[in-house]
Short mmCIF file of C-alpha atoms in Angstrom, two decimals:
data_model
loop_
_atom_site.label_atom_id
_atom_site.label_comp_id
_atom_site.label_asym_id
_atom_site.label_seq_id
_atom_site.Cartn_x
_atom_site.Cartn_y
_atom_site.Cartn_z
CA UNK A 1 31.11 2.23 3.12
CA UNK A 2 27.73 2.04 1.39
CA UNK A 3 25.79 1.68 4.64
CA UNK A 4 27.34 4.91 5.94
CA UNK A 5 26.54 6.68 2.64
CA UNK A 6 22.89 5.60 2.83
CA UNK A 7 22.68 6.74 6.43
CA UNK A 8 24.13 10.15 5.53
CA UNK A 9 21.74 10.60 2.60
CA UNK A 10 18.67 9.48 4.53
CA UNK A 11 19.46 11.81 7.43
CA UNK A 12 19.61 14.93 5.27
CA UNK A 13 16.79 17.45 5.59
CA UNK A 14 16.21 17.38 1.82
CA UNK A 15 15.61 13.60 1.86
CA UNK A 16 13.23 13.83 4.81
CA UNK A 17 10.97 16.51 3.30
CA UNK A 18 7.24 15.95 3.30
CA UNK A 19 5.12 16.27 0.16
CA UNK A 20 2.96 18.93 1.80
CA UNK A 21 3.82 22.45 0.75
CA UNK A 22 5.49 24.97 3.05
CA UNK A 23 3.32 27.23 5.19
CA UNK A 24 4.63 30.28 3.35
CA UNK A 25 5.74 30.83 -0.21
CA UNK A 26 9.27 31.28 1.06
CA UNK A 27 11.27 28.13 0.42
CA UNK A 28 9.46 27.26 -2.79
CA UNK A 29 12.80 26.25 -4.32
CA UNK A 30 13.88 22.91 -5.68
CA UNK A 31 13.96 21.03 -2.40
CA UNK A 32 11.16 22.80 -0.53
CA UNK A 33 9.12 19.62 -0.52
CA UNK A 34 9.31 16.05 -1.69
CA UNK A 35 7.78 15.23 -5.05
CA UNK A 36 4.85 12.81 -4.85
CA UNK A 37 5.68 9.68 -6.86
CA UNK A 38 3.82 6.46 -7.47
CA UNK A 39 5.16 3.38 -5.76
CA UNK A 40 6.51 0.95 -8.35
CA UNK A 41 4.68 -2.34 -8.89
CA UNK A 42 7.45 -4.35 -7.22
CA UNK A 43 7.40 -2.15 -4.11
CA UNK A 44 3.59 -2.15 -4.09
CA UNK A 45 3.53 -5.95 -4.14
CA UNK A 46 6.17 -6.13 -1.42
CA UNK A 47 4.19 -3.68 0.73
CA UNK A 48 1.03 -5.73 0.29
CA UNK A 49 2.97 -8.89 1.13
CA UNK A 50 4.21 -7.28 4.37
CA UNK A 51 0.64 -6.33 5.35
CA UNK A 52 -0.62 -9.83 4.48
CA UNK A 53 2.31 -11.55 6.17
CA UNK A 54 3.64 -13.06 2.94
CA UNK A 55 0.33 -14.81 2.24
CA UNK A 56 0.12 -13.26 -1.25
CA UNK A 57 2.49 -15.89 -2.61
CA UNK A 58 -0.27 -18.44 -3.03
CA UNK A 59 -0.20 -19.95 -6.50
CA UNK A 60 -2.70 -18.69 -9.05
CA UNK A 61 -6.11 -20.37 -8.97
CA UNK A 62 -6.36 -23.38 -11.32
CA UNK A 63 -7.49 -22.46 -14.81
CA UNK A 64 -6.33 -18.85 -14.59
CA UNK A 65 -4.30 -17.46 -17.44
CA UNK A 66 -0.98 -15.71 -16.87
CA UNK A 67 -1.16 -11.94 -17.17
CA UNK A 68 1.23 -10.19 -19.54
CA UNK A 69 2.10 -6.57 -20.14
CA UNK A 70 -0.41 -4.79 -22.35
CA UNK A 71 0.38 -5.56 -25.99
CA UNK A 72 2.40 -8.71 -25.22
CA UNK A 73 1.40 -12.33 -25.48
CA UNK A 74 1.25 -14.08 -22.12
CA UNK A 75 4.06 -16.45 -21.25
CA UNK A 76 2.65 -19.93 -20.75
CA UNK A 77 3.77 -22.22 -18.01
CA UNK A 78 4.06 -21.74 -14.28
CA UNK A 79 3.95 -18.10 -13.24
CA UNK A 80 5.13 -16.49 -10.05
CA UNK A 81 2.33 -14.48 -8.33
CA UNK A 82 4.71 -11.57 -7.85
CA UNK A 83 5.61 -11.50 -11.55
CA UNK A 84 1.93 -11.73 -12.45
CA UNK A 85 1.17 -8.75 -10.21
CA UNK A 86 4.12 -6.70 -11.49
CA UNK A 87 3.23 -7.35 -15.14
CA UNK A 88 -0.37 -6.33 -14.55
CA UNK A 89 0.57 -3.15 -12.66
CA UNK A 90 3.21 -1.96 -15.12
CA UNK A 91 2.09 1.08 -17.06
CA UNK A 92 0.77 0.64 -20.56
CA UNK A 93 3.36 1.44 -23.19
CA UNK A 94 6.24 1.32 -20.70
CA UNK A 95 5.93 4.95 -19.57
CA UNK A 96 8.39 6.88 -17.47
CA UNK A 97 9.34 5.18 -14.17
CA UNK A 98 8.11 8.12 -12.07
CA UNK A 99 4.87 8.54 -14.00
CA UNK A 100 1.60 7.45 -12.38
CA UNK A 101 0.41 4.71 -14.70
CA UNK A 102 -2.28 3.02 -12.63
CA UNK A 103 -5.61 3.11 -14.36
CA UNK A 104 -9.05 1.68 -13.76
CA UNK A 105 -7.99 -1.98 -14.22
CA UNK A 106 -5.24 -1.63 -11.62
CA UNK A 107 -7.52 0.09 -9.10
CA UNK A 108 -10.24 -2.50 -9.66
CA UNK A 109 -7.71 -5.32 -9.16
CA UNK A 110 -6.59 -3.82 -5.85
CA UNK A 111 -10.15 -3.15 -4.71
CA UNK A 112 -11.78 -6.39 -5.84
CA UNK A 113 -8.98 -8.92 -6.28
CA UNK A 114 -9.42 -12.17 -4.39
CA UNK A 115 -5.92 -12.02 -2.94
CA UNK A 116 -6.51 -8.51 -1.53
CA UNK A 117 -9.88 -9.25 0.02
CA UNK A 118 -8.88 -12.24 2.12
CA UNK A 119 -8.54 -11.64 5.85
CA UNK A 120 -5.04 -10.49 6.75
CA UNK A 121 -3.28 -12.14 9.69
CA UNK A 122 -3.29 -8.82 11.55
CA UNK A 123 -7.11 -8.85 11.51
CA UNK A 124 -7.21 -12.35 12.98
CA UNK A 125 -4.71 -11.36 15.71
CA UNK A 126 -6.71 -8.24 16.62
CA UNK A 127 -9.97 -10.22 16.77
CA UNK A 128 -8.39 -12.92 18.98
CA UNK A 129 -6.87 -10.44 21.42
CA UNK A 130 -10.11 -8.45 21.56
CA UNK A 131 -8.16 -5.19 21.46
CA UNK A 132 -9.99 -1.91 21.92
CA UNK A 133 -11.12 -0.16 18.74
CA UNK A 134 -8.60 2.66 19.23
CA UNK A 135 -5.70 0.22 19.71
CA UNK A 136 -6.84 -1.84 16.70
CA UNK A 137 -7.11 1.25 14.49
CA UNK A 138 -3.65 2.37 15.53
CA UNK A 139 -2.26 -1.10 14.77
CA UNK A 140 -3.91 -1.12 11.33
CA UNK A 141 -2.54 2.33 10.47
CA UNK A 142 0.94 1.35 11.58
CA UNK A 143 0.74 -1.89 9.61
CA UNK A 144 -0.54 -0.35 6.36
CA UNK A 145 0.75 3.23 6.34
CA UNK A 146 3.57 3.14 8.93
CA UNK A 147 2.08 6.08 10.82
CA UNK A 148 -0.38 6.68 13.61
CA UNK A 149 -3.89 7.91 12.74
CA UNK A 150 -4.90 11.49 13.38
CA UNK A 151 -7.62 12.22 15.93
CA UNK A 152 -10.16 12.76 13.14
CA UNK A 153 -9.21 9.49 11.39
CA UNK A 154 -9.46 7.62 14.69
CA UNK A 155 -12.92 9.08 15.28
CA UNK A 156 -14.17 8.17 11.78
CA UNK A 157 -12.79 4.65 11.91
CA UNK A 158 -14.19 4.04 15.40
CA UNK A 159 -17.65 5.03 14.14
CA UNK A 160 -17.20 2.72 11.15
CA UNK A 161 -16.19 -0.25 13.32
CA UNK A 162 -19.12 0.38 15.69
CA UNK A 163 -21.54 0.06 12.75
CA UNK A 164 -20.27 -3.39 11.67
CA UNK A 165 -21.73 -6.70 12.90
CA UNK A 166 -18.41 -7.86 14.40
CA UNK A 167 -15.18 -6.04 15.21
CA UNK A 168 -13.30 -8.29 12.74
CA UNK A 169 -15.59 -7.08 9.92
CA UNK A 170 -14.89 -3.50 10.93
CA UNK A 171 -11.13 -4.09 11.07
CA UNK A 172 -11.21 -5.71 7.62
CA UNK A 173 -13.05 -2.69 6.24
CA UNK A 174 -10.58 -0.26 7.78
CA UNK A 175 -7.63 -2.20 6.35
CA UNK A 176 -9.31 -2.34 2.93
CA UNK A 177 -9.75 1.46 2.98
CA UNK A 178 -6.12 2.00 3.96
CA UNK A 179 -4.74 -0.36 1.29
CA UNK A 180 -6.83 1.31 -1.40
CA UNK A 181 -5.95 4.85 -0.37
CA UNK A 182 -3.69 7.12 -2.35
CA UNK A 183 -1.36 7.29 0.64
CA UNK A 184 -0.60 3.57 0.26
CA UNK A 185 0.00 3.71 -3.51
CA UNK A 186 1.97 6.96 -3.59
CA UNK A 187 5.34 7.77 -2.05
CA UNK A 188 4.40 10.74 0.14
#
């Protein structure tokens, strides 16, 4: 039973380790902590699609050229946005699967790409419900990072939102920060 096997593996203490080191040097063995690994381009796209509610699957803007792996000629014809993203975010030279291969072009695409700077549905929902800043910040953290913010993070983000012209602008900025953080792009 594969489902039972997955459940058993995922419930082991070794699988559930954090990437943070132990408080003492004791336990510095092989499974003392989880190794930090980059999220693959497919998983990164899928995570972004979850945050954006599947709205990343819009077709490429007219006149845009398909993106190919570095060193390859682009395939002409209709291109799937997911394939375009995956090809762009693959490491140059086809490095090791666990190797962090994101460089400046990949970070700039995530930070400045049109698809990643459009308002996410979660922002629109938070603005319509007029949720409190603390509740909105918690929702954004749970949506992007699947965890609740720490007290310090909540304080910083509340100050940030208070300095924006509208709460929706503040929420968009918080989400942008979370999606461009190392915590989102790395398996911690």
